[in-house]
PDB file of C-alpha atoms in Angstrom:
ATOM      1  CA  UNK A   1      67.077  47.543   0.003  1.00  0.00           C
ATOM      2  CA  UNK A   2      66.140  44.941  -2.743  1.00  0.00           C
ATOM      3  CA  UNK A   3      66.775  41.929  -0.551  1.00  0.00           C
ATOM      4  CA  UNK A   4      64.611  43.858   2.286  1.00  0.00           C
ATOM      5  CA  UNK A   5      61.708  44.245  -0.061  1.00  0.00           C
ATOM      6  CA  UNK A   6      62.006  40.763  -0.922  1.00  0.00           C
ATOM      7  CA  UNK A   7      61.162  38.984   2.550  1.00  0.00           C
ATOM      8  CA  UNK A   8      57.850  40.816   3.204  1.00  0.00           C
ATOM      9  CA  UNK A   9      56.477  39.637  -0.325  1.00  0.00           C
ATOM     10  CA  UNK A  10      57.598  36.149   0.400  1.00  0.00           C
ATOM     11  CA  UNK A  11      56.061  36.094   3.901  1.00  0.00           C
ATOM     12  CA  UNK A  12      53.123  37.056   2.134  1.00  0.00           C
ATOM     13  CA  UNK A  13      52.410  34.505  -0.705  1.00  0.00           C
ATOM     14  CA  UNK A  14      52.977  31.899   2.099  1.00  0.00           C
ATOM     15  CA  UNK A  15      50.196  33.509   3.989  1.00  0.00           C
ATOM     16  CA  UNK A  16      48.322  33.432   1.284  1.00  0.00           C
ATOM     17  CA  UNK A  17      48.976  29.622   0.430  1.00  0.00           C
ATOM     18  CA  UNK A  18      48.151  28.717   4.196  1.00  0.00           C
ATOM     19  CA  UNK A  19      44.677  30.480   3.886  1.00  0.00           C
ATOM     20  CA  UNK A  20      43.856  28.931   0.402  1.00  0.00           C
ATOM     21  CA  UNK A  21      44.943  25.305   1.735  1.00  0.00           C
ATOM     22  CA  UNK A  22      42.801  25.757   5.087  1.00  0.00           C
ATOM     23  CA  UNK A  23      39.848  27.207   3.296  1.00  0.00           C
ATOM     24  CA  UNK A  24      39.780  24.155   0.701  1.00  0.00           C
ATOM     25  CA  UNK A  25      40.603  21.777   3.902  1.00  0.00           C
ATOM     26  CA  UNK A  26      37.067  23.404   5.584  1.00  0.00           C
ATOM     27  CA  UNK A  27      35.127  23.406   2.346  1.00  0.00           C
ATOM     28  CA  UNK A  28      35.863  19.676   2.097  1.00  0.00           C
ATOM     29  CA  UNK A  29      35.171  18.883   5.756  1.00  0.00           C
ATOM     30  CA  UNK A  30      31.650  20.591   5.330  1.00  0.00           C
ATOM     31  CA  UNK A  31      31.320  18.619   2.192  1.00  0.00           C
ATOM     32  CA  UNK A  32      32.154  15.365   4.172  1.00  0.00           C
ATOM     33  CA  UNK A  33      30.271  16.147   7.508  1.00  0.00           C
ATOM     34  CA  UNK A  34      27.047  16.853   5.127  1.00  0.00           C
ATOM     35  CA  UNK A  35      27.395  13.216   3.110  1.00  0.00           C
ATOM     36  CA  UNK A  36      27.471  11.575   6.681  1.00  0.00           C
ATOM     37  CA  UNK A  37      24.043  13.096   7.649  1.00  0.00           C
ATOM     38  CA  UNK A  38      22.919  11.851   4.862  1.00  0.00           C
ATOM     39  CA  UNK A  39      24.396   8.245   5.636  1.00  0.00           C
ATOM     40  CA  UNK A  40      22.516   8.545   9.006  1.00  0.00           C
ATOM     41  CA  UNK A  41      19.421   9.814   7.598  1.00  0.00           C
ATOM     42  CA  UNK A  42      19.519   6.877   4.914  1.00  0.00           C
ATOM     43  CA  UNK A  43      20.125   4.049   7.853  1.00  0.00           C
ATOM     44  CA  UNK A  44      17.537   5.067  10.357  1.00  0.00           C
ATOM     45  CA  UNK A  45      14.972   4.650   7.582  1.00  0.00           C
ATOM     46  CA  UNK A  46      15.279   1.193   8.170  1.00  0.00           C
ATOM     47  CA  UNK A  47      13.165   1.674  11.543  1.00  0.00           C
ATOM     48  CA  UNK A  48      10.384   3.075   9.307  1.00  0.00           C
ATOM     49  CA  UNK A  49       7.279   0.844   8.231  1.00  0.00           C
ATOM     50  CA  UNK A  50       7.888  -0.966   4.611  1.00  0.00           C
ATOM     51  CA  UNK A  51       5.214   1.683   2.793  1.00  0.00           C
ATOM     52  CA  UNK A  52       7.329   4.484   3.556  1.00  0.00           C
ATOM     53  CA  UNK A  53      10.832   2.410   2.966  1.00  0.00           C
ATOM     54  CA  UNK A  54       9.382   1.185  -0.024  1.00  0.00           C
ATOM     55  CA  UNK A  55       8.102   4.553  -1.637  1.00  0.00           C
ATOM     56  CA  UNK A  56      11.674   6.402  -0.532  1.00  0.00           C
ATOM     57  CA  UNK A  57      13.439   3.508  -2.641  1.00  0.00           C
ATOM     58  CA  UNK A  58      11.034   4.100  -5.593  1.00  0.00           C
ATOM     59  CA  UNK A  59      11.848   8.052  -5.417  1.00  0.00           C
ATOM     60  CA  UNK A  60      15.448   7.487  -5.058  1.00  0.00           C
ATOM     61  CA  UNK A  61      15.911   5.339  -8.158  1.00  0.00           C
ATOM     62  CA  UNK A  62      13.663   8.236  -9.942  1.00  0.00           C
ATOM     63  CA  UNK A  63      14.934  11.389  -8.654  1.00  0.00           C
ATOM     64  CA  UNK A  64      18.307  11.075  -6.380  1.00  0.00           C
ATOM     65  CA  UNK A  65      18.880  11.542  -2.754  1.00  0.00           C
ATOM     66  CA  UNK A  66      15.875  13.841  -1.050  1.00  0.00           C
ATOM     67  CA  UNK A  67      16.665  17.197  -0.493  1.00  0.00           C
ATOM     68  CA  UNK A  68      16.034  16.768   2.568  1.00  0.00           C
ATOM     69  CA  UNK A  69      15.622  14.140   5.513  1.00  0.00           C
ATOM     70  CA  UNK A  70      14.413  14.605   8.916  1.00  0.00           C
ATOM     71  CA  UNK A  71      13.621  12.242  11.471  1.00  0.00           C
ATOM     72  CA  UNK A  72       9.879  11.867  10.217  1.00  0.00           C
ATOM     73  CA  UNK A  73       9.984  12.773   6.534  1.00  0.00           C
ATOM     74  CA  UNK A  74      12.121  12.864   3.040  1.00  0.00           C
ATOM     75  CA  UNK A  75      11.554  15.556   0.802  1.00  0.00           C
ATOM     76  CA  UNK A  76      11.972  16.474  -2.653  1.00  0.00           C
ATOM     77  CA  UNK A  77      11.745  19.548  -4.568  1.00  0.00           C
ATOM     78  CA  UNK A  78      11.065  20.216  -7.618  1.00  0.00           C
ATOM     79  CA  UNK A  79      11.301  16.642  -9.274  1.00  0.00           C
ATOM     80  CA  UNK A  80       9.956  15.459 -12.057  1.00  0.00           C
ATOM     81  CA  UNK A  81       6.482  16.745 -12.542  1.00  0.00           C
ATOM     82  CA  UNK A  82       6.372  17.182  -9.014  1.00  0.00           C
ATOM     83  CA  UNK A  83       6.377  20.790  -6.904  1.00  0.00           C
ATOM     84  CA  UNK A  84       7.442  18.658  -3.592  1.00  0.00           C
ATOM     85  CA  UNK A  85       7.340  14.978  -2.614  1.00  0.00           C
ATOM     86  CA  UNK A  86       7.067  14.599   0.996  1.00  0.00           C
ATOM     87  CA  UNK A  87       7.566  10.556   2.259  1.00  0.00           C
ATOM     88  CA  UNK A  88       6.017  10.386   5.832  1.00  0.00           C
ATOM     89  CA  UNK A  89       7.066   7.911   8.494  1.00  0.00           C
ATOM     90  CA  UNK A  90       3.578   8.054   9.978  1.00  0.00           C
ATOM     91  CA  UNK A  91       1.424   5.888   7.991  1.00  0.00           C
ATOM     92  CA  UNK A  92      -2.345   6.579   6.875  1.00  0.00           C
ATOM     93  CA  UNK A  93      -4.749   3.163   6.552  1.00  0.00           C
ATOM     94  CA  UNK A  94      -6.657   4.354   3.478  1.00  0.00           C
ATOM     95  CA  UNK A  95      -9.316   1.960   2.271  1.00  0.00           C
ATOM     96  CA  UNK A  96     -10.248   3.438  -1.228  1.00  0.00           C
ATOM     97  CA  UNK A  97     -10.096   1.480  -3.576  1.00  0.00           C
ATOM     98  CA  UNK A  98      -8.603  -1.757  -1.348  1.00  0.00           C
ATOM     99  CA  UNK A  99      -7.380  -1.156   1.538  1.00  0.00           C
ATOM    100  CA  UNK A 100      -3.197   0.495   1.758  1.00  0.00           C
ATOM    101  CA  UNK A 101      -0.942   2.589   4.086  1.00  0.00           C
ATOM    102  CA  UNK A 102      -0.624   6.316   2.534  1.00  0.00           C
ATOM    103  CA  UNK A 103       2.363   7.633   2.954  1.00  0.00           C
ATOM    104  CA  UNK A 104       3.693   9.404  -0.104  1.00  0.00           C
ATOM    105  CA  UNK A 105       2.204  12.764  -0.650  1.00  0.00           C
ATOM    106  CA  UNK A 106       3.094  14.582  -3.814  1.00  0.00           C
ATOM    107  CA  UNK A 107       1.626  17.703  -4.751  1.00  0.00           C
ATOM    108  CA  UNK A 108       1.814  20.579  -7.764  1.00  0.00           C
ATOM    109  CA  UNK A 109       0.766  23.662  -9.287  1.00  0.00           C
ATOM    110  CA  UNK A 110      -2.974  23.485  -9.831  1.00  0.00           C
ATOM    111  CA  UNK A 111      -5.823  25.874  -9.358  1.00  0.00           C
ATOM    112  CA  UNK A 112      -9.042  24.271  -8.276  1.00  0.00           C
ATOM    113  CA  UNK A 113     -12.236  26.229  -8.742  1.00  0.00           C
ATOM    114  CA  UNK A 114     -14.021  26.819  -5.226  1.00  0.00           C
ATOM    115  CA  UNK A 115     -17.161  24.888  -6.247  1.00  0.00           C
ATOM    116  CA  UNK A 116     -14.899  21.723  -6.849  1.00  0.00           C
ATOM    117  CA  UNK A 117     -13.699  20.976  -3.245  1.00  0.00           C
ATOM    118  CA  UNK A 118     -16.812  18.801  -2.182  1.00  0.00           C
ATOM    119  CA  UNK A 119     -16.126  16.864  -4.900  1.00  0.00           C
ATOM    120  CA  UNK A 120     -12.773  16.175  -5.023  1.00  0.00           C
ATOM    121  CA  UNK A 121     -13.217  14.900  -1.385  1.00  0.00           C
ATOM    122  CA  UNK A 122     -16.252  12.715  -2.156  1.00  0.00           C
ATOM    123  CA  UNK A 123     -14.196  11.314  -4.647  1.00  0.00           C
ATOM    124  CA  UNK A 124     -10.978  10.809  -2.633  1.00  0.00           C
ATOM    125  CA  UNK A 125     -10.369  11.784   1.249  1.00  0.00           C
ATOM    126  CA  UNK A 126      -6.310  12.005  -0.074  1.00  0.00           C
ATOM    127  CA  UNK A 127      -6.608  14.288  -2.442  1.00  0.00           C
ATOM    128  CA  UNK A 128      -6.367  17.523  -1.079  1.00  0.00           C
ATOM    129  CA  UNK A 129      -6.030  21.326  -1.861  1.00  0.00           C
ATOM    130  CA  UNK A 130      -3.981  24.452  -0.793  1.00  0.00           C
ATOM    131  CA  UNK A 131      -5.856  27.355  -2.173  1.00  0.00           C
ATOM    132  CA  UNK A 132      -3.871  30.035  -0.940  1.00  0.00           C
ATOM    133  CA  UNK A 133      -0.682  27.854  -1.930  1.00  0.00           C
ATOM    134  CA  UNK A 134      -2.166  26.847  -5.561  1.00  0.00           C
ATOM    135  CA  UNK A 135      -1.792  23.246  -5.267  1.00  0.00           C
ATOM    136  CA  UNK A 136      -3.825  19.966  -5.470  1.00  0.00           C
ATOM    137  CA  UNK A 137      -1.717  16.573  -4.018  1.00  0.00           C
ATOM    138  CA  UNK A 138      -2.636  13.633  -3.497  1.00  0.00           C
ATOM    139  CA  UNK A 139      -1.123  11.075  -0.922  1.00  0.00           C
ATOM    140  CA  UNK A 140      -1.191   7.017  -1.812  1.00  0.00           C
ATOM    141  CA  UNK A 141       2.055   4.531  -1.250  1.00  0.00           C
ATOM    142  CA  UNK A 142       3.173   4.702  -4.432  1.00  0.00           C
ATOM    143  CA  UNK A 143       3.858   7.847  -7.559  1.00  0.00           C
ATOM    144  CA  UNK A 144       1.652   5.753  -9.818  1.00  0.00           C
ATOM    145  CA  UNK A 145      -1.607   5.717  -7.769  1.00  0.00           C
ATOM    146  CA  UNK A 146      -0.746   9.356  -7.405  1.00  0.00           C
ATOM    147  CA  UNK A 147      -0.824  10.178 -10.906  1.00  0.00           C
ATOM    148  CA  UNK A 148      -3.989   8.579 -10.994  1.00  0.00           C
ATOM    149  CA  UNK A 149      -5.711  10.133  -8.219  1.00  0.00           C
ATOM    150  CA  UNK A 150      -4.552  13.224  -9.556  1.00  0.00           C
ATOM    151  CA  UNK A 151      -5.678  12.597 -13.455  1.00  0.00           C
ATOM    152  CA  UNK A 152      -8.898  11.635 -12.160  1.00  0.00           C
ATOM    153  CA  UNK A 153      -9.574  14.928 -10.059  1.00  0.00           C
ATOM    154  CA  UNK A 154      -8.583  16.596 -12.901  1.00  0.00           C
ATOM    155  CA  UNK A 155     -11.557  14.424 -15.311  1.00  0.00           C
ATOM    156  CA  UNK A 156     -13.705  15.596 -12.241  1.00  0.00           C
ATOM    157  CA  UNK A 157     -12.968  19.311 -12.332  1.00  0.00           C
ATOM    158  CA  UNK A 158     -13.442  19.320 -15.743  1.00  0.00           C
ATOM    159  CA  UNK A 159     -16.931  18.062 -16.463  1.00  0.00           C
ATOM    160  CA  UNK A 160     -15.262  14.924 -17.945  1.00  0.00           C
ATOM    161  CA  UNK A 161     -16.068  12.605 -14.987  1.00  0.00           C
ATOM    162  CA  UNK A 162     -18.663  13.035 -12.553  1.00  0.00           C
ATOM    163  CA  UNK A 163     -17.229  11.669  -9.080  1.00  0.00           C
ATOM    164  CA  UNK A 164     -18.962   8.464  -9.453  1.00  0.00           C
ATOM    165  CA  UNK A 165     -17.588   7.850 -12.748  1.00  0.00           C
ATOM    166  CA  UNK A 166     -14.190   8.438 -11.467  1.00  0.00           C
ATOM    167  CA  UNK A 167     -14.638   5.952  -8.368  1.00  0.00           C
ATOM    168  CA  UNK A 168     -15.138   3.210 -10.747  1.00  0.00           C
ATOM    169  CA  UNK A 169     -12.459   3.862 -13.236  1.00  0.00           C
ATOM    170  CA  UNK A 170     -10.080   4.449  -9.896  1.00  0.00           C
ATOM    171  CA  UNK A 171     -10.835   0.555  -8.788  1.00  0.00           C
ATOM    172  CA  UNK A 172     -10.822  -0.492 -12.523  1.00  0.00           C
ATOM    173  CA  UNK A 173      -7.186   0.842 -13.413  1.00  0.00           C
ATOM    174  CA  UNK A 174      -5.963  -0.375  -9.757  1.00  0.00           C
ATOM    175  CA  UNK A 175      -7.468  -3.958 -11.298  1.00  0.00           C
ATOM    176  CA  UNK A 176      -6.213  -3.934 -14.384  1.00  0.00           C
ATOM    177  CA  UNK A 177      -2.475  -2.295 -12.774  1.00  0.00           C
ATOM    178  CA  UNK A 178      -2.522  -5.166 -10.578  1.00  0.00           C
ATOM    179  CA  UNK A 179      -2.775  -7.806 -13.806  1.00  0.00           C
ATOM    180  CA  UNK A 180       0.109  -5.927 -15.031  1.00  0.00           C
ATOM    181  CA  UNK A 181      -1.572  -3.786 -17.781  1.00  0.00           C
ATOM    182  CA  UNK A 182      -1.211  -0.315 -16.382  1.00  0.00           C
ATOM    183  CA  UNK A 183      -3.480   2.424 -17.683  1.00  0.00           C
ATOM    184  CA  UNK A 184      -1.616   5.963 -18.909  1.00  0.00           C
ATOM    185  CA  UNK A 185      -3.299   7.423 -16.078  1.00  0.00           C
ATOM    186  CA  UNK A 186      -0.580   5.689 -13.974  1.00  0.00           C
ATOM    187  CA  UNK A 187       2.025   6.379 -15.643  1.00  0.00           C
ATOM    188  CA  UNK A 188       2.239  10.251 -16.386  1.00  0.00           C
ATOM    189  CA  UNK A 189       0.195  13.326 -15.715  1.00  0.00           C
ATOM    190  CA  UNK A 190      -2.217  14.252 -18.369  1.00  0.00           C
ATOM    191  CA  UNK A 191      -2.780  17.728 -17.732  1.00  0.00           C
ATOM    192  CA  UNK A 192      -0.168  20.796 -17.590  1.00  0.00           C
ATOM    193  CA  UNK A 193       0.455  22.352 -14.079  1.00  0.00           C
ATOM    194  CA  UNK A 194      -0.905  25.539 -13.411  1.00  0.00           C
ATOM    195  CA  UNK A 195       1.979  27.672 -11.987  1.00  0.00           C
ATOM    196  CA  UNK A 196      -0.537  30.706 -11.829  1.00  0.00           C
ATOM    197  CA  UNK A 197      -2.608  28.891  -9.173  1.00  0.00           C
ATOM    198  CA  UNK A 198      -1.848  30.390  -5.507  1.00  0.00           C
ATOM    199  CA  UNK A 199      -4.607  32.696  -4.565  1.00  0.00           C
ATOM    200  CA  UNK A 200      -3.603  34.858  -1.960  1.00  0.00           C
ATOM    201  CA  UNK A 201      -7.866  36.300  -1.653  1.00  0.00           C
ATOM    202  CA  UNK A 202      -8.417  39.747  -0.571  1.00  0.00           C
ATOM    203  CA  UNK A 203      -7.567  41.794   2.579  1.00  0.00           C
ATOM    204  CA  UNK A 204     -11.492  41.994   4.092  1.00  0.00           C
ATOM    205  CA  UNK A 205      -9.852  44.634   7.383  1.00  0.00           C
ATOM    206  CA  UNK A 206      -9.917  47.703   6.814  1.00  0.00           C
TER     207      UNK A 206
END
């Protein structure tokens, strides 16, 4: 009877074994199937204009990998300062200050008082805003001209700039960025995100 009860256990833990080896065998074939869509996402870049090649490689060396690749865009999530970073293959001639491709959008928290959103587009057609989402972005070729888009909305909404103002100190940073003596604006936020922002408004049907 004790030699009986013997082979059913031992039929058993080799079951078991089997399963355990072909579950790791599947986990590791999802693991390698998903780094080879990412090889292929990574290669067909190279059939997308320099801006957008140009601003992925900048992203990469600052963040890692996108999150997520598709055959127009690479997004992040979540990075840095940033809520999402969205690299477009479709480029956008923008002439403000001197004339470059957008193609970088990068966007966070950020509510923007209702009376503020003539201004802010006076100022710069690529800044935009989400109210219901709570976010301000703006979309250039490159994280630094973003940050100071972005700072100089922020001078706007606050009384510190009037739109004017901050059209001049735009080209004058670009200037004195392009001599190699970049302002802070470029470099960093200066301002806290707002992660109260979205405004959902108010159900008007009864």
């Amino acid at each position: 009877m004790k030699a009986k009860l013997k082979i059913p256990s031992f039929f058993i833990m080799l079951c078991t074994a089997i399963l355990c080896i072909q579950s790791v065998s599947a986990q590791d074939m999802k693991i390698k199937k998903g780094d080879s869509k990412m090889k292929m996402g990574m290669e067909e870049l190279r059939n997308w204009p320099m801006s957008s090649q140009m601003a992925i490689k900048e992203q990469i060396a600052m963040y890692g990998n996108p999150d997520e690749i598709t055959p127009t865009m690479a997004v992040w999530n979540n990075k840095g300062p940033w809520k999402r970073t969205v690299v477009s293959k479709m480029e956008s001639k923008h002439d403000f200050p001197k004339t470059h491709m957008d193609c970088m959008e990068q966007c966070i928290n950020y509510k923007v008082p209702l009376d503020m959103y003539d201004e802010l587009a006076h100022f710069d057609g690529s800044v935009t805003v989400d109210r219901t989402q709570g976010t301000i972005a703006a979309r250039c070729d490159k994280q630094e001209n973003n940050f100071l888009a972005l700072n100089l909305a922020h001078d706007i909404i606050t009384g510190e700039k009037t739109v004017e103002e901050a059209r001049r100190s735009y080209g004058d940073m670009i200037k004195q960025a392009m001599s190699g003596n970049k302002p802070d604006y470029m470099m960093k936020l200066m301002f806290s995100a707002d992660m109260s922002a979205p405004d959902s408004d108010m159900n008007t049907i009864k």
